[in-house]
C-alpha atoms as a printed R data frame, in Angstrom:
    type eleno elety resid chain resno      x       y      z
1   ATOM     1    CA   MET     A     1  1.428   6.442 -0.857
2   ATOM     2    CA   ASN     A     2  2.702   3.795  0.890
3   ATOM     3    CA   SER     A     3  5.614   2.026 -0.091
4   ATOM     4    CA   PRO     A     4  6.142  -1.672 -0.148
5   ATOM     5    CA   LYS     A     5  7.188  -3.508  3.730
6   ATOM     6    CA   GLN     A     6 10.867  -4.429  3.681
7   ATOM     7    CA   GLU     A     7 11.084  -7.352  4.333
8   ATOM     8    CA   ARG     A     8 12.605  -9.124  8.110
9   ATOM     9    CA   ILE     A     9 15.142 -11.428  7.870
10  ATOM    10    CA   LEU     A    10 16.136 -13.105 11.078
11  ATOM    11    CA   LEU     A    11 20.342 -14.044 10.807
12  ATOM    12    CA   VAL     A    12 21.398 -16.965 13.896
13  ATOM    13    CA   ASP     A    13 24.702 -17.976 13.639
14  ATOM    14    CA   ASN     A    14 27.353 -18.090 16.145
15  ATOM    15    CA   ASN     A    15 30.133 -17.154 13.496
16  ATOM    16    CA   ILE     A    16 29.986 -13.478 14.307
17  ATOM    17    CA   LEU     A    17 32.126 -12.927 11.111
18  ATOM    18    CA   PHE     A    18 30.314 -15.040  8.702
19  ATOM    19    CA   LEU     A    19 26.792 -13.102 10.351
20  ATOM    20    CA   GLU     A    20 28.091  -9.910  9.062
21  ATOM    21    CA   ARG     A    21 28.912 -10.343  5.676
22  ATOM    22    CA   ILE     A    22 25.771 -12.288  5.093
23  ATOM    23    CA   ALA     A    23 24.077  -9.076  7.220
24  ATOM    24    CA   SER     A    24 26.229  -6.446  5.624
25  ATOM    25    CA   GLU     A    25 25.256  -8.158  1.914
26  ATOM    26    CA   LEU     A    26 21.429  -8.855  2.671
27  ATOM    27    CA   ARG     A    27 21.456  -4.970  3.898
28  ATOM    28    CA   ALA     A    28 22.760  -3.777  0.816
29  ATOM    29    CA   LYS     A    29 19.642  -5.610 -1.138
30  ATOM    30    CA   ASN     A    30 17.050  -3.927  1.076
31  ATOM    31    CA   PHE     A    31 15.980  -6.113  3.772
32  ATOM    32    CA   GLU     A    32 16.069  -5.325  6.968
33  ATOM    33    CA   ILE     A    33 18.032  -7.396  9.326
34  ATOM    34    CA   ILE     A    34 18.205  -8.680 12.814
35  ATOM    35    CA   THR     A    35 21.181 -10.749 13.985
36  ATOM    36    CA   THR     A    36 22.266 -12.524 16.842
37  ATOM    37    CA   ASP     A    37 24.466 -15.505 17.790
38  ATOM    38    CA   SER     A    38 21.981 -17.070 20.376
39  ATOM    39    CA   GLY     A    39 19.228 -19.609 20.070
40  ATOM    40    CA   LEU     A    40 17.400 -18.594 22.687
41  ATOM    41    CA   GLN     A    41 17.247 -14.763 21.569
42  ATOM    42    CA   ALA     A    42 16.288 -16.103 18.755
43  ATOM    43    CA   PHE     A    43 13.129 -17.550 19.370
44  ATOM    44    CA   HIS     A    44 12.518 -14.813 21.525
45  ATOM    45    CA   HIS     A    45 12.992 -13.329 18.115
46  ATOM    46    CA   ILE     A    46 10.190 -15.491 16.375
47  ATOM    47    CA   ARG     A    47  7.962 -15.030 18.754
48  ATOM    48    CA   ASN     A    48  7.814 -11.699 19.403
49  ATOM    49    CA   ARG     A    49  4.581 -10.499 17.748
50  ATOM    50    CA   SER     A    50  5.167  -6.738 17.941
51  ATOM    51    CA   CYS     A    51  8.100  -7.352 15.547
52  ATOM    52    CA   PRO     A    52  7.892 -10.038 13.374
53  ATOM    53    CA   ILE     A    53  9.966 -12.152 11.426
54  ATOM    54    CA   ASP     A    54  9.929 -12.769  7.716
55  ATOM    55    CA   TRP     A    55 12.234 -15.195  6.800
56  ATOM    56    CA   LEU     A    56 15.132 -16.861  8.755
57  ATOM    57    CA   PHE     A    57 18.681 -18.297  7.959
58  ATOM    58    CA   THR     A    58 20.281 -20.543 10.881
59  ATOM    59    CA   ARG     A    59 23.161 -22.485 11.531
60  ATOM    60    CA   ALA     A    60 21.830 -25.803 12.345
61  ATOM    61    CA   THR     A    61 24.452 -26.397 15.758
62  ATOM    62    CA   LEU     A    62 24.130 -23.510 17.905
63  ATOM    63    CA   PRO     A    63 25.727 -23.370 21.537
64  ATOM    64    CA   GLY     A    64 22.884 -23.451 24.522
65  ATOM    65    CA   LEU     A    65 19.751 -25.341 24.435
66  ATOM    66    CA   ILE     A    66 17.982 -23.922 21.538
67  ATOM    67    CA   ASP     A    67 19.808 -25.157 18.367
68  ATOM    68    CA   GLY     A    68 18.377 -24.436 14.738
69  ATOM    69    CA   TRP     A    69 16.812 -27.062 14.605
70  ATOM    70    CA   ILE     A    70 13.923 -25.666 16.907
71  ATOM    71    CA   LEU     A    71 14.475 -22.212 15.966
72  ATOM    72    CA   ALA     A    72 13.162 -23.660 12.416
73  ATOM    73    CA   ASP     A    73 10.325 -25.691 14.119
74  ATOM    74    CA   GLU     A    74  9.289 -22.240 15.692
75  ATOM    75    CA   TYR     A    75  9.235 -20.928 12.478
76  ATOM    76    CA   TYR     A    76  7.114 -23.234 10.675
77  ATOM    77    CA   ASP     A    77  4.853 -23.122 13.488
78  ATOM    78    CA   ARG     A    78  4.090 -19.552 12.421
79  ATOM    79    CA   HIS     A    79  5.270 -19.941  8.915
80  ATOM    80    CA   PHE     A    80  4.194 -23.187  7.486
81  ATOM    81    CA   ASN     A    81  4.035 -21.697  3.503
82  ATOM    82    CA   ARG     A    82  7.649 -20.571  4.564
83  ATOM    83    CA   ALA     A    83 11.317 -22.038  4.649
84  ATOM    84    CA   ALA     A    84 13.792 -21.700  6.235
85  ATOM    85    CA   VAL     A    85 17.269 -21.781  4.627
86  ATOM    86    CA   ILE     A    86 19.438 -24.036  7.635
87  ATOM    87    CA   ALA     A    87 23.293 -23.897  7.271
88  ATOM    88    CA   SER     A    88 24.438 -27.492  8.400
89  ATOM    89    CA   SER     A    89 27.218 -29.887  8.842
90  ATOM    90    CA   HIS     A    90 25.110 -32.532  7.019
91  ATOM    91    CA   ALA     A    91 23.457 -33.221  4.177
92  ATOM    92    CA   ARG     A    92 19.926 -33.825  5.488
93  ATOM    93    CA   ILE     A    93 16.503 -33.720  3.993
94  ATOM    94    CA   SER     A    94 13.864 -31.554  5.634
95  ATOM    95    CA   THR     A    95 10.434 -32.488  5.806
96  ATOM    96    CA   GLN     A    96  9.015 -29.187  6.623
97  ATOM    97    CA   GLY     A    97 10.714 -28.007  3.175
98  ATOM    98    CA   HIS     A    98 13.569 -26.128  4.604
99  ATOM    99    CA   LEU     A    99 16.750 -25.707  2.288
100 ATOM   100    CA   ILE     A   100 19.737 -26.974  4.408
101 ATOM   101    CA   LEU     A   101 22.866 -26.223  2.660
102 ATOM   102    CA   LYS     A   102 25.831 -27.917  3.732
103 ATOM   103    CA   ASP     A   103 28.825 -25.757  4.902
104 ATOM   104    CA   PRO     A   104 27.652 -22.971  2.582
105 ATOM   105    CA   SER     A   105 29.431 -19.764  2.199
106 ATOM   106    CA   PRO     A   106 28.016 -16.346  2.819
107 ATOM   107    CA   THR     A   107 27.787 -15.752 -0.483
108 ATOM   108    CA   ALA     A   108 25.581 -19.335 -1.134
109 ATOM   109    CA   VAL     A   109 23.155 -17.741  2.164
110 ATOM   110    CA   ARG     A   110 22.872 -14.350  0.503
111 ATOM   111    CA   ASP     A   111 21.596 -16.545 -2.767
112 ATOM   112    CA   ALA     A   112 19.298 -19.067 -0.918
113 ATOM   113    CA   MET     A   113 17.469 -16.094  0.943
114 ATOM   114    CA   ARG     A   114 16.844 -14.459 -2.539
115 ATOM   115    CA   CYS     A   115 15.883 -17.136 -4.365
116 ATOM   116    CA   ILE     A   116 12.779 -18.325 -1.806
117 ATOM   117    CA   ILE     A   117 11.989 -14.754 -1.142
118 ATOM   118    CA   LEU     A   118 11.540 -14.301 -4.473
119 ATOM   119    CA   GLN     A   119  9.703 -17.845 -4.975
120 ATOM   120    CA   ARG     A   120  7.453 -17.078 -2.344
121 ATOM   121    CA   GLN     A   121  6.753 -13.433 -3.690
122 ATOM   122    CA   SER     A   122  5.527 -15.634 -7.315
123 ATOM   123    CA   HIS     A   123  3.645 -18.304 -5.245
124 ATOM   124    CA   ASP     A   124  6.178 -20.960 -5.863
125 ATOM   125    CA   PHE     A   125  6.146 -23.212 -3.341
126 ATOM   126    CA   PRO     A   126  7.408 -25.665 -2.460
127 ATOM   127    CA   ILE     A   127 11.260 -24.347 -3.141
128 ATOM   128    CA   SER     A   128 12.335 -25.021 -6.556
129 ATOM   129    CA   ALA     A   129 15.150 -27.245 -7.605
130 ATOM   130    CA   LYS     A   130 16.889 -24.168 -8.934
131 ATOM   131    CA   CYS     A   131 17.165 -23.116 -5.487
132 ATOM   132    CA   GLN     A   132 17.956 -27.029 -4.210
133 ATOM   133    CA   VAL     A   133 20.299 -27.693 -7.168
134 ATOM   134    CA   LYS     A   134 21.829 -24.209 -7.141
135 ATOM   135    CA   HIS     A   135 22.995 -24.009 -3.293
136 ATOM   136    CA   ALA     A   136 23.448 -27.390 -2.180
137 ATOM   137    CA   ALA     A   137 27.395 -28.520 -1.409
């Protein structure tokens, strides 16, 4: 008997303590977690078809040439019906349906990830106001 597929989440943030706290909390909820502090490395993870990413959390501003907005665009190209969660210092609306959190805590990111995953499993898209209002700063 096959067990249900474990959801794979890519977490991208250059704040290692923040990243590890989110990773730890999501692993405790039985998600498979991949972490990186590099936009370039995250870009390669998103494009890797042999180990597909199901969900994405990224910091909008990352060091280097590839930032969180580019990662969200690449993720959207592969998952047009799934929202990424993006942490930003500025409130902003996403035309692609991504959930943008203004300066979130690790707990807010964890809760937002769980919310969009549960919504997707219940086939409720786009993101409901419940996820957006609950986690907006």
